[in-house]
C-alpha positions as a Markdown table, in Angstrom:
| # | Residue | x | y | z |
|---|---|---|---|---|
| 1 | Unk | -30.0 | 22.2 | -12.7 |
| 2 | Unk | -30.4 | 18.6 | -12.0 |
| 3 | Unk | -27.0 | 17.9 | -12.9 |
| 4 | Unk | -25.2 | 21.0 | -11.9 |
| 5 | Unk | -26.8 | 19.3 | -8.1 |
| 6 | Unk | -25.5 | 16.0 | -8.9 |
| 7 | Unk | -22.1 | 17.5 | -9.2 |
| 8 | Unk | -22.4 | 19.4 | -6.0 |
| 9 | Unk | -23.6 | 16.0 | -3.9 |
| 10 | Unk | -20.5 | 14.0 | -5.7 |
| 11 | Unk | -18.1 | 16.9 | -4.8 |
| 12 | Unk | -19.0 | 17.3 | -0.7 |
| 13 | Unk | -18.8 | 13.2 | -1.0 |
| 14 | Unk | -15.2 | 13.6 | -2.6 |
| 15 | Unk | -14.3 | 16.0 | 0.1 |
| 16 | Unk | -15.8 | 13.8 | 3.0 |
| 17 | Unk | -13.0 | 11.1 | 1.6 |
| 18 | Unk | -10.6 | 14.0 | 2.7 |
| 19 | Unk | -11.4 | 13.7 | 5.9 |
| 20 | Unk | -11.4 | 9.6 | 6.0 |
| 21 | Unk | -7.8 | 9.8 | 4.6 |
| 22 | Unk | -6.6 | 12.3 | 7.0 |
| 23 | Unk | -6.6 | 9.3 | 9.4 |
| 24 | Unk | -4.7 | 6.7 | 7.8 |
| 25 | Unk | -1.0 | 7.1 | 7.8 |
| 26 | Unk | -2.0 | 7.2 | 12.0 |
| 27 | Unk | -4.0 | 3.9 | 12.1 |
| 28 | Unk | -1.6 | 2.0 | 9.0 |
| 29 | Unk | 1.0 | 2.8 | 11.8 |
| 30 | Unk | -1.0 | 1.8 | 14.0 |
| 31 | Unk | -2.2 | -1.6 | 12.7 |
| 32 | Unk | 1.5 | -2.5 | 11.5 |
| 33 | Unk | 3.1 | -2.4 | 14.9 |
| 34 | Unk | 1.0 | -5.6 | 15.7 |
| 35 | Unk | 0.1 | -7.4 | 13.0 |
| 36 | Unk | 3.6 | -6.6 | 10.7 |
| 37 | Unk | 3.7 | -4.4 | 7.6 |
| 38 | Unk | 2.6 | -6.6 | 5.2 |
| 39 | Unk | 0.0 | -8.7 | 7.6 |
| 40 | Unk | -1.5 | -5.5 | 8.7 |
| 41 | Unk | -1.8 | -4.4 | 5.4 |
| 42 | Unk | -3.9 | -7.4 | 4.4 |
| 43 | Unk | -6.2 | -7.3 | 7.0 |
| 44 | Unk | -7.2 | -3.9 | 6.9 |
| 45 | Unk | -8.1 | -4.1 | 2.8 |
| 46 | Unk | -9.1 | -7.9 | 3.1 |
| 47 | Unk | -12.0 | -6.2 | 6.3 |
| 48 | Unk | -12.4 | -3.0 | 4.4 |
| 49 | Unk | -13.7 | -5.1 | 1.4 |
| 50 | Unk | -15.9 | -6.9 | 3.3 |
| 51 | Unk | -17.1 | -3.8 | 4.4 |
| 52 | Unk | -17.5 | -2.5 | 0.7 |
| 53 | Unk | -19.1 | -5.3 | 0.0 |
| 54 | Unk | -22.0 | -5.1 | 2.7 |
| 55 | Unk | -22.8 | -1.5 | 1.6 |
| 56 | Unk | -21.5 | -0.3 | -1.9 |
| 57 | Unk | -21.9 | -4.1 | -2.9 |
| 58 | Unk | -20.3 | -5.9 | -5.6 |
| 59 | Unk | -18.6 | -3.9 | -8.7 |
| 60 | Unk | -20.8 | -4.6 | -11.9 |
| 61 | Unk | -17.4 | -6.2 | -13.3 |
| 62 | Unk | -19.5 | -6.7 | -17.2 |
| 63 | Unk | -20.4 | -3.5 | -17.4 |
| 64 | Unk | -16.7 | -1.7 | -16.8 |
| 65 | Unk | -14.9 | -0.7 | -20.2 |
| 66 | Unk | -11.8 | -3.0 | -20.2 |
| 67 | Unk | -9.6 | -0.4 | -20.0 |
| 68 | Unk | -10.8 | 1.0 | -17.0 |
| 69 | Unk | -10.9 | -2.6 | -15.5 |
| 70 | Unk | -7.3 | -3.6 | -16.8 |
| 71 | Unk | -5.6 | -0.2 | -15.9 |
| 72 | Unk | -7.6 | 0.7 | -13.0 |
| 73 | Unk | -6.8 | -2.5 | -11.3 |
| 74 | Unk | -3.0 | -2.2 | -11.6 |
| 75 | Unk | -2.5 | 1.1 | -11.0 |
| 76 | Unk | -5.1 | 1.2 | -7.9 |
| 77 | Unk | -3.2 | -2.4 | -6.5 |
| 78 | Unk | 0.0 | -0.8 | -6.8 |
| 79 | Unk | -0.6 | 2.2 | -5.1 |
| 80 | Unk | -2.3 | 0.9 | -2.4 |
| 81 | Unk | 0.4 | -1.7 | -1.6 |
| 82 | Unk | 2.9 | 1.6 | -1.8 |
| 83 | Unk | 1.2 | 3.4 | 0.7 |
| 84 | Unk | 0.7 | 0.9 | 3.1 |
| 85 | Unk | 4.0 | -0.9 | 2.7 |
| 86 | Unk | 5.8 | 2.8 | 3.0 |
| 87 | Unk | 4.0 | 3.2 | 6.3 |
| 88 | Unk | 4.6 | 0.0 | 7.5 |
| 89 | Unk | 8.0 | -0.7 | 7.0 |
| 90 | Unk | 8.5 | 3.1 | 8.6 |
| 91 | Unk | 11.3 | 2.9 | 11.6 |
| 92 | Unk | 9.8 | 5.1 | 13.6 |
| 93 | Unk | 6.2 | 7.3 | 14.1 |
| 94 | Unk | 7.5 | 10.1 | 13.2 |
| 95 | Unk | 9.2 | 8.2 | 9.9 |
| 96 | Unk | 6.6 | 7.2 | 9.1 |
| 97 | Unk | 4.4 | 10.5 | 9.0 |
| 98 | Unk | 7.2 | 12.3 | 7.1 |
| 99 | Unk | 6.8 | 9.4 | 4.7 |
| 100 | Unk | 3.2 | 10.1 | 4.4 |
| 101 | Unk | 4.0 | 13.8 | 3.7 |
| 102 | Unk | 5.9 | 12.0 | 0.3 |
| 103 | Unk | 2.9 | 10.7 | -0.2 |
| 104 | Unk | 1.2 | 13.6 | -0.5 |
| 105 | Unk | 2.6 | 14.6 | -3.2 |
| 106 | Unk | 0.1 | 13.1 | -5.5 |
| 107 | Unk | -2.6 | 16.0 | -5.4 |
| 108 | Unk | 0.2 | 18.1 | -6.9 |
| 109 | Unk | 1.2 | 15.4 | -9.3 |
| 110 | Unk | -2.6 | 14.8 | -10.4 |
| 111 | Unk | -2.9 | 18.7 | -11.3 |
| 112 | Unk | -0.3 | 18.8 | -13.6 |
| 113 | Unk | -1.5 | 15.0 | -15.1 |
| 114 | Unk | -5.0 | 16.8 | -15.7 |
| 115 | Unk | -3.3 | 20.2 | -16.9 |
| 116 | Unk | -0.8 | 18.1 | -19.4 |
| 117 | Unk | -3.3 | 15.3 | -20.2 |
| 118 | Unk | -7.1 | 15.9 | -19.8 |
| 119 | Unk | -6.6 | 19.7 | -21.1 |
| 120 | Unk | -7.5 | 21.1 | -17.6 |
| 121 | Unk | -7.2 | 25.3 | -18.2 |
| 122 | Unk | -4.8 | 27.3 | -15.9 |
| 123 | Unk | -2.9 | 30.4 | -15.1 |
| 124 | Unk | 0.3 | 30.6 | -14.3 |
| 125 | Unk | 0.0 | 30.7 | -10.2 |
| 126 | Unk | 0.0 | 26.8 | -11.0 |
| 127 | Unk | 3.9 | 27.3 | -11.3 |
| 128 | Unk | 4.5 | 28.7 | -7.6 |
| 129 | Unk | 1.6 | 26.7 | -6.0 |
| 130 | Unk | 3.5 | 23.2 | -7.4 |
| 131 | Unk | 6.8 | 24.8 | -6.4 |
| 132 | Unk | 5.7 | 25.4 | -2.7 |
| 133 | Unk | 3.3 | 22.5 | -2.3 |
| 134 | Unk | 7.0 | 20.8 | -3.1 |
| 135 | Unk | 8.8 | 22.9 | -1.1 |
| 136 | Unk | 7.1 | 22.2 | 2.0 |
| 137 | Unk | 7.5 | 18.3 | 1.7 |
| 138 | Unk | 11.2 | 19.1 | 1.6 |
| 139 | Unk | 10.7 | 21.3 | 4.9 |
| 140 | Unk | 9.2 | 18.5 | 6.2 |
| 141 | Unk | 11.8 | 16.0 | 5.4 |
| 142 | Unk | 15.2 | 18.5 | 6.6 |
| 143 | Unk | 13.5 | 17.6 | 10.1 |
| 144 | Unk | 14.2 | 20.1 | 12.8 |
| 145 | Unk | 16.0 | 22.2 | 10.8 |
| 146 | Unk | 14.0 | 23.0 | 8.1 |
| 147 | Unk | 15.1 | 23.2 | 4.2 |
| 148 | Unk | 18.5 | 21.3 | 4.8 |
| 149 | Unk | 19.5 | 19.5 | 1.8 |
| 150 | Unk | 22.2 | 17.1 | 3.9 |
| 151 | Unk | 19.5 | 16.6 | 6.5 |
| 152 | Unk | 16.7 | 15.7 | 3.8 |
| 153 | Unk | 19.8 | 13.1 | 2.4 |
| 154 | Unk | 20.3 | 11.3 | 5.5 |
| 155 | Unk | 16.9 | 11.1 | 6.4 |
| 156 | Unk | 16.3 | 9.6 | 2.9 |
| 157 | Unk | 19.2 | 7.5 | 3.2 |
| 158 | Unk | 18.0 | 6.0 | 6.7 |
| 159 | Unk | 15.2 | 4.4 | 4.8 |
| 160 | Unk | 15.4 | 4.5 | 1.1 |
| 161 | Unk | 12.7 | 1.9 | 0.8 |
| 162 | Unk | 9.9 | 3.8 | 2.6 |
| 163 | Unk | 10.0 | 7.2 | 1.2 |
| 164 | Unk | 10.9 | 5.7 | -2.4 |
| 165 | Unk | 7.5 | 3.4 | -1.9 |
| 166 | Unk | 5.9 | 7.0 | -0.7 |
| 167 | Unk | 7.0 | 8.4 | -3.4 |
| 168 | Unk | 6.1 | 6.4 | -6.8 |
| 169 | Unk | 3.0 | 5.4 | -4.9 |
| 170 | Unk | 2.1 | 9.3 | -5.4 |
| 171 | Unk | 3.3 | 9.3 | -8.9 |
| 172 | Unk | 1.3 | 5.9 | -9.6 |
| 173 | Unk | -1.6 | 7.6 | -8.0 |
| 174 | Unk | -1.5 | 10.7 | -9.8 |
| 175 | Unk | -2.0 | 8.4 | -13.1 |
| 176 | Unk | -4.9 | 7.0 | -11.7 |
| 177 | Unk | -7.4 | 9.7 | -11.0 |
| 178 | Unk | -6.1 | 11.1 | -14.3 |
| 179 | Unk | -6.8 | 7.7 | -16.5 |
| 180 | Unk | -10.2 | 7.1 | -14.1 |
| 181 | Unk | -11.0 | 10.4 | -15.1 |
| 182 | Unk | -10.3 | 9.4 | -18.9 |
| 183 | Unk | -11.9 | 5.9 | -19.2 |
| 184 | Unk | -14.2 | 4.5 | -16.2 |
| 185 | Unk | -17.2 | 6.1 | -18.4 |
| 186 | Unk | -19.1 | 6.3 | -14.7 |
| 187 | Unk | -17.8 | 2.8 | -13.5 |
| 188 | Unk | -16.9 | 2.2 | -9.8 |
| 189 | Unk | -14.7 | -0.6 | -9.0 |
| 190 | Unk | -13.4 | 0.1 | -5.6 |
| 191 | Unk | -14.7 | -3.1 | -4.3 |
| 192 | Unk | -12.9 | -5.0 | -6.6 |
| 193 | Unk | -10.1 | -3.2 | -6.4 |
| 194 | Unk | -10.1 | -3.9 | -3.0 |
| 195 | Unk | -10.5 | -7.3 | -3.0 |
| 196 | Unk | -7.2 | -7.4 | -6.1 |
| 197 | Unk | -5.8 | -5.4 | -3.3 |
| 198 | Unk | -6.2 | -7.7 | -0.3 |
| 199 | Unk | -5.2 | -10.7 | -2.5 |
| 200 | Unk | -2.0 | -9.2 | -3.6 |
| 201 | Unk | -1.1 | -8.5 | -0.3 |
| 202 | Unk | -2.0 | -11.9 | 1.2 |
| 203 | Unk | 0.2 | -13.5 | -1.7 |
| 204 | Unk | 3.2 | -11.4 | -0.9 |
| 205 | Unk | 2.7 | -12.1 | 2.7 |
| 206 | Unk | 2.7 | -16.0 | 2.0 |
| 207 | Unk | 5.5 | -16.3 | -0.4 |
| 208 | Unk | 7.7 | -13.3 | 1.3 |
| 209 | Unk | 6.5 | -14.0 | 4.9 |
| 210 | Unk | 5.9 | -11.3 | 7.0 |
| 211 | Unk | 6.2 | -10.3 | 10.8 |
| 212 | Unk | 4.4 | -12.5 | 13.6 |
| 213 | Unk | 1.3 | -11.1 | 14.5 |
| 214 | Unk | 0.2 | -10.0 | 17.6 |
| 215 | Unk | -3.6 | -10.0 | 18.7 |
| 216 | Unk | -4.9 | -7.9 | 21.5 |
| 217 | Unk | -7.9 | -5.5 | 22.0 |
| 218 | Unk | -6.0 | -2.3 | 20.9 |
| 219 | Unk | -4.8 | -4.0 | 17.9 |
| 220 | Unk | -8.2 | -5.3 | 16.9 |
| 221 | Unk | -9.7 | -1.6 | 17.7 |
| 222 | Unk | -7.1 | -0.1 | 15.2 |
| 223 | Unk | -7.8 | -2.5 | 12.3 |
| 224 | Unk | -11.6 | -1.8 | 12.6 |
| 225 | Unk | -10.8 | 1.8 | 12.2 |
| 226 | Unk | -8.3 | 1.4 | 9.6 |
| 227 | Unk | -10.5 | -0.5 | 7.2 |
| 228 | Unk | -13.4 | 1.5 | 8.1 |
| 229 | Unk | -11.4 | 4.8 | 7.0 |
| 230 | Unk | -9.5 | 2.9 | 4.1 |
| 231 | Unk | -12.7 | 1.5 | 2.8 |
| 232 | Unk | -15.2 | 4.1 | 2.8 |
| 233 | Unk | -12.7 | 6.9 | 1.8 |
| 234 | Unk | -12.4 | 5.3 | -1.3 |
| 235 | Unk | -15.6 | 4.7 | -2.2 |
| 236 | Unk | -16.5 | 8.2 | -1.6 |
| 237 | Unk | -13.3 | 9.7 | -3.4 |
| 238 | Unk | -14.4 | 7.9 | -6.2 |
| 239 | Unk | -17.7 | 8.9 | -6.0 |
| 240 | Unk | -16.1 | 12.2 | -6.6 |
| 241 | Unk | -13.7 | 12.3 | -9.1 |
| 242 | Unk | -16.1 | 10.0 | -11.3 |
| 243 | Unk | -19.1 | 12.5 | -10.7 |
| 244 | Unk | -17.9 | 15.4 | -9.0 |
| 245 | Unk | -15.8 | 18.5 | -9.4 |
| 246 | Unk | -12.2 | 17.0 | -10.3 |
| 247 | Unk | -10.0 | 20.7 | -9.9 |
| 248 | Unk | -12.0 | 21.3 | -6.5 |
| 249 | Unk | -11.5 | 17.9 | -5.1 |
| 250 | Unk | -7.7 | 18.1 | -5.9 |
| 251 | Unk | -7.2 | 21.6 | -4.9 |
| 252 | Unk | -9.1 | 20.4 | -1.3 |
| 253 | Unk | -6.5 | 17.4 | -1.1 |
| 254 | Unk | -3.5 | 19.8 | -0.7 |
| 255 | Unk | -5.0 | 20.0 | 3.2 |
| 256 | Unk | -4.9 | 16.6 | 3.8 |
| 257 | Unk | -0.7 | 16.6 | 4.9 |
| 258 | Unk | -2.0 | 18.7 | 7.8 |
| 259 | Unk | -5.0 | 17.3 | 8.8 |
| 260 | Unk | -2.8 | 14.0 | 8.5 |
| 261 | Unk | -0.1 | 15.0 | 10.6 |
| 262 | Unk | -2.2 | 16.2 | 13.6 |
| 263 | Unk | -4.3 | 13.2 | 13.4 |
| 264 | Unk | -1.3 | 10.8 | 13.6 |
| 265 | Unk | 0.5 | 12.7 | 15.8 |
| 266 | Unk | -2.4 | 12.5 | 18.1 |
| 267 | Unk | -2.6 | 9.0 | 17.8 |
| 268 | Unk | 0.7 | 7.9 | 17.8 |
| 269 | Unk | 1.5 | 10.2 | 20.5 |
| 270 | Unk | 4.8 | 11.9 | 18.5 |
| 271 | Unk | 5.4 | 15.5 | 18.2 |
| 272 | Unk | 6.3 | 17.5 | 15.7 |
| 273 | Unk | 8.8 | 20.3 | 15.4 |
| 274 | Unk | 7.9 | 23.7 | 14.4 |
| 275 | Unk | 9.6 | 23.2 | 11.5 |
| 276 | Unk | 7.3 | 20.2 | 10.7 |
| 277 | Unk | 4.1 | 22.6 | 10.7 |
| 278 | Unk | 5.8 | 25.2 | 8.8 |
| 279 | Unk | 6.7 | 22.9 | 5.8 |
| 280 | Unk | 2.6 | 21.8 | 6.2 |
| 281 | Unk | 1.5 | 25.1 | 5.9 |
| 282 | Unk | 3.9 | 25.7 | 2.8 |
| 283 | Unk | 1.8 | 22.6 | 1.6 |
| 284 | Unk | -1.4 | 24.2 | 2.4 |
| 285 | Unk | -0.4 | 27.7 | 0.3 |
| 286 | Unk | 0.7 | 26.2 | -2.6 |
| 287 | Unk | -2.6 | 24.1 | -2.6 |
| 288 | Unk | -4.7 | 27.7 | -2.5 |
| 289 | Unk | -2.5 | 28.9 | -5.7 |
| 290 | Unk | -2.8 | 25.9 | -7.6 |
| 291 | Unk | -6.6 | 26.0 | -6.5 |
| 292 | Unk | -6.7 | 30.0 | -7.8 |
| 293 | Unk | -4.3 | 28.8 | -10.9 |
| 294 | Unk | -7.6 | 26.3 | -12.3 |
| 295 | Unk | -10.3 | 28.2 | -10.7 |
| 296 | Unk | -10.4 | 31.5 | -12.6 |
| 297 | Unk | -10.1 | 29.4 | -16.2 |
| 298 | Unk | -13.3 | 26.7 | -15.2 |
């Protein structure tokens, strides 16, 4: 009983991480167009591990098996340089929230990782759910018109290096919560995989330079909220997939594209077509099949 409640506390922690996320592509956006794409990316992990580091504290480095420390570390730097860098170097708002639709690929990616890898039982509505979830991202990205293949090109083509970022970042993130899942053995090493995070980003903005930064009150306001959602969002998806209810947590993410979208649309004041929202809700369908595909076999 004790642990069957354990699970349930990690899990609604997990899902509060949904809602933490569903803010970011706005405020990365948000941060980037004063401080730069790869300034702004600093500062909002270099605050959000001070942040970490006042309340979740230091990661117990010792006690992590190595692998969990050596892959862990890579793929989590990686990832979170993809995602911010995709936003960032975004040529427009609403670029850069189709590119975060890319990114949300990953929940699909991480079912089939823990289908093909950790032996995660299914039916096969996991085969329709995957094909819609990826469906809709293709919506998405034919703009106004829906599921045009030339359109989806061009818009690709306008900015190769943001949705590719987008897009391994989901594959590279997929890998994670599957190897986390595999090898942390209960560790949590978000603060330090912050901190790897911050540095790598502060090295790359030093031997790459970056855009000039711009410092006002709104800008200021943005990074505080950036770091706040970056940082605690983390801690408690991790939280989650360490302790919690893995198929439950990824089956919830598949909401996230919508929640995201309305959130950054709010806050960067673009709007989206209807053909936007239909491709979201394609997302959010296929995320209820894959959900149904794992459910019935737990």
């Amino acid at each position: 009983m004790r642990s069957t409640s354990k699970t349930t506390r990690a899990t609604l922690i997990g899902l509060l991480a949904i809602l933490l996320w569903s803010s970011i592509v706005g405020l990365i956006r948000g941060v980037s167009a004063s401080f730069g794409a790869t300034g702004g990316a600093a500062l909002i992990y270099t605050v959000a591990s001070i942040l970490l580091l006042l309340t979740v504290g230091p990661s117990k480095v010792r006690a992590f098996p190595r692998a969990y420390l050596v892959w862990g570390s890579l793929l989590f730097v990686a990832y979170e340089m993809c995602l911010a860098l995709s936003i960032g170097y975004a040529n427009t708002n609403r670029q850069a929230i189709e590119v975060g639709m890319v990114n949300y690929l990953w929940p699909a990616f991480t079912m089939v990782s823990a289908i093909v890898f950790n032996g995660q039982r299914t039916t096969w509505l996991i085969a329709p759910g995957l094909a819609l979830a990826i469906g809709g991202v293709c919506w998405v990205l034919g703009g106004d018109a829906g599921l045009d293949p030339a359109a989806m090109a061009a818009n690709v083509r306008d900015n190769p290096l943001s949705y590719g970022l987008a897009f391994i970042g989901a594959l590279i993130w997929a890998s994670y919560c599957t190897v986390t899942a595999r090898i942390a053995n209960g560790s949590n090493g978000v603060t330090l995989f912050f901190m790897l995070t911050a540095t790598a980003l502060w090295i790359k903005y030093l031997a790459f330079g970056g855009e000039p930064m711009r410092v006002d009150l709104r800008a200021l306001v943005y990074l505080a909220l950036a770091a706040a959602a970056m940082g605690f969002g983390y801690a408690a998806w991790n939280v989650g997939i360490l302790h919690g209810n893995v198929t439950v947590l990824a089956g919830a993410s598949y909401f996230i594209p919508v929640l995201s979208a309305a959130l950054a649309a709010l806050v960067l004041q673009t709007p989206l077509s209807l053909a936007f929202w239909q491709g979201a809700a394609m997302v959010c369908a296929g995320s209820i099949l894959c959900w149904l595909a794992t459910r019935r076999k737990a």
